[in-house]
C-alpha cells in the first residue's frame, strides 16, 4: 500500500529564512507520481509541482525548489528567502500509475503547517 | 474556463438533516472523486467514479452516498449527518483512469459543520 509521511506537523521561521519541508513516501510500484500542494488560509488547494518516478532531476521555480531522491524515497520542498505569503499548509501526495484495488487517486500526507513570521 | 465547482462553499447544519453537496466539472472528465480533509489527517478519499453510473468506495465511505447520473455531476449525499462529518470537502476530476495518477483538478472546497 502506498503511504506518504510528512513528519513535520508545524514549522515556524522568521521571514527571509530558508525552510525545507520533508516528504517521505512508500510504494511498491515502479511508476508513480509525486505532488506538492499548497493550501493557504482561504482553503483552496493550489497545485505546485508534479514529478514522475523516472525523472529525478531537481526542479527550481523562483524561490521554490524540489529535491527528489529515489534512493531515500524522499521528495523534499525548499523555500528560499521565505515570505509571509508562504504561510500555508503544504501537502505532499503520491499516486501510483495503477492502484491495485481499493481507493483510487491520490494518497496525501498529513500536511505541514508553515508559519512565516514577519 | 476549465473548472470544478462545488456548492455550497460553506454549510452549517444539524445532526440528522439530510444534505447534498454538489460537484460539477465542465471538462468532460470521466473520473471524479470526493475527499475529506481533517486536521492532522490530510485528505482522504471518500468515493470515486470512473464514469457515469460507475462508483466505488474510497478509504472513508461510511456515512456518505454518491451518484453519477451525468458525466459532469457527482453529488455527495449525507443522509443523516453527524458531528464527526464536520470537515472540509474537496471534489476532484480527471480526464479518465489513465490520467488520474498525474493530473487531477480540485474544486474550491466545501466547509461543512454539523452541530
mmCIF file of C-alpha atoms in Angstrom, chain A residues 33 35 37 39 43 45 50 91 95-99 102-106 108-110, chain B residues 31 35 37 40-43 45 48 50 59 88 90 97-98 100-102 104 106 108:
data_model
loop_
_atom_site.group_PDB
_atom_site.id
_atom_site.type_symbol
_atom_site.label_atom_id
_atom_site.label_comp_id
_atom_site.label_asym_id
_atom_site.label_seq_id
_atom_site.Cartn_x
_atom_site.Cartn_y
_atom_site.Cartn_z
ATOM 1 C CA UNK A 33 3.870 10.476 -9.431
ATOM 2 C CA UNK A 35 2.991 16.116 -5.950
ATOM 3 C CA UNK A 37 0.081 21.249 -2.992
ATOM 4 C CA UNK A 39 -3.307 25.276 0.995
ATOM 5 C CA UNK A 43 -8.676 26.802 1.975
ATOM 6 C CA UNK A 45 -5.643 23.559 -2.911
ATOM 7 C CA UNK A 50 4.299 17.064 -10.190
ATOM 8 C CA UNK A 91 0.725 18.680 1.334
ATOM 9 C CA UNK A 95 -0.217 8.488 -6.994
ATOM 10 C CA UNK A 96 0.652 5.129 -8.456
ATOM 11 C CA UNK A 97 0.228 4.504 -12.135
ATOM 12 C CA UNK A 98 -2.419 1.887 -11.485
ATOM 13 C CA UNK A 99 -3.609 1.190 -7.984
ATOM 14 C CA UNK A 102 -9.426 -0.225 -3.039
ATOM 15 C CA UNK A 103 -9.053 3.517 -3.011
ATOM 16 C CA UNK A 104 -8.041 5.172 -6.232
ATOM 17 C CA UNK A 105 -6.474 8.565 -6.752
ATOM 18 C CA UNK A 106 -4.009 10.487 -4.634
ATOM 19 C CA UNK A 108 -1.844 12.586 0.767
ATOM 20 C CA UNK A 109 0.488 13.176 3.650
ATOM 21 C CA UNK A 110 -0.946 14.809 6.749
ATOM 22 C CA UNK B 31 -13.198 10.366 -13.434
ATOM 23 C CA UNK B 35 -12.022 13.791 -0.475
ATOM 24 C CA UNK B 37 -9.741 16.921 4.900
ATOM 25 C CA UNK B 40 -3.723 16.229 11.262
ATOM 26 C CA UNK B 41 -5.089 13.637 8.840
ATOM 27 C CA UNK B 42 -4.551 15.187 5.438
ATOM 28 C CA UNK B 43 -7.003 14.419 2.660
ATOM 29 C CA UNK B 45 -10.755 9.753 -0.393
ATOM 30 C CA UNK B 48 -14.799 7.915 -6.670
ATOM 31 C CA UNK B 50 -14.780 6.086 -13.160
ATOM 32 C CA UNK B 59 -10.850 4.990 2.175
ATOM 33 C CA UNK B 88 -13.542 20.348 4.580
ATOM 34 C CA UNK B 90 -12.987 18.577 -1.937
ATOM 35 C CA UNK B 97 -8.452 6.461 -15.471
ATOM 36 C CA UNK B 98 -5.180 6.816 -17.319
ATOM 37 C CA UNK B 100 -5.770 10.006 -12.571
ATOM 38 C CA UNK B 101 -2.251 9.374 -11.472
ATOM 39 C CA UNK B 102 -0.757 12.562 -12.821
ATOM 40 C CA UNK B 104 -6.413 15.915 -11.044
ATOM 41 C CA UNK B 106 -9.695 20.136 -7.481
ATOM 42 C CA UNK B 108 -12.544 25.083 -4.172
#
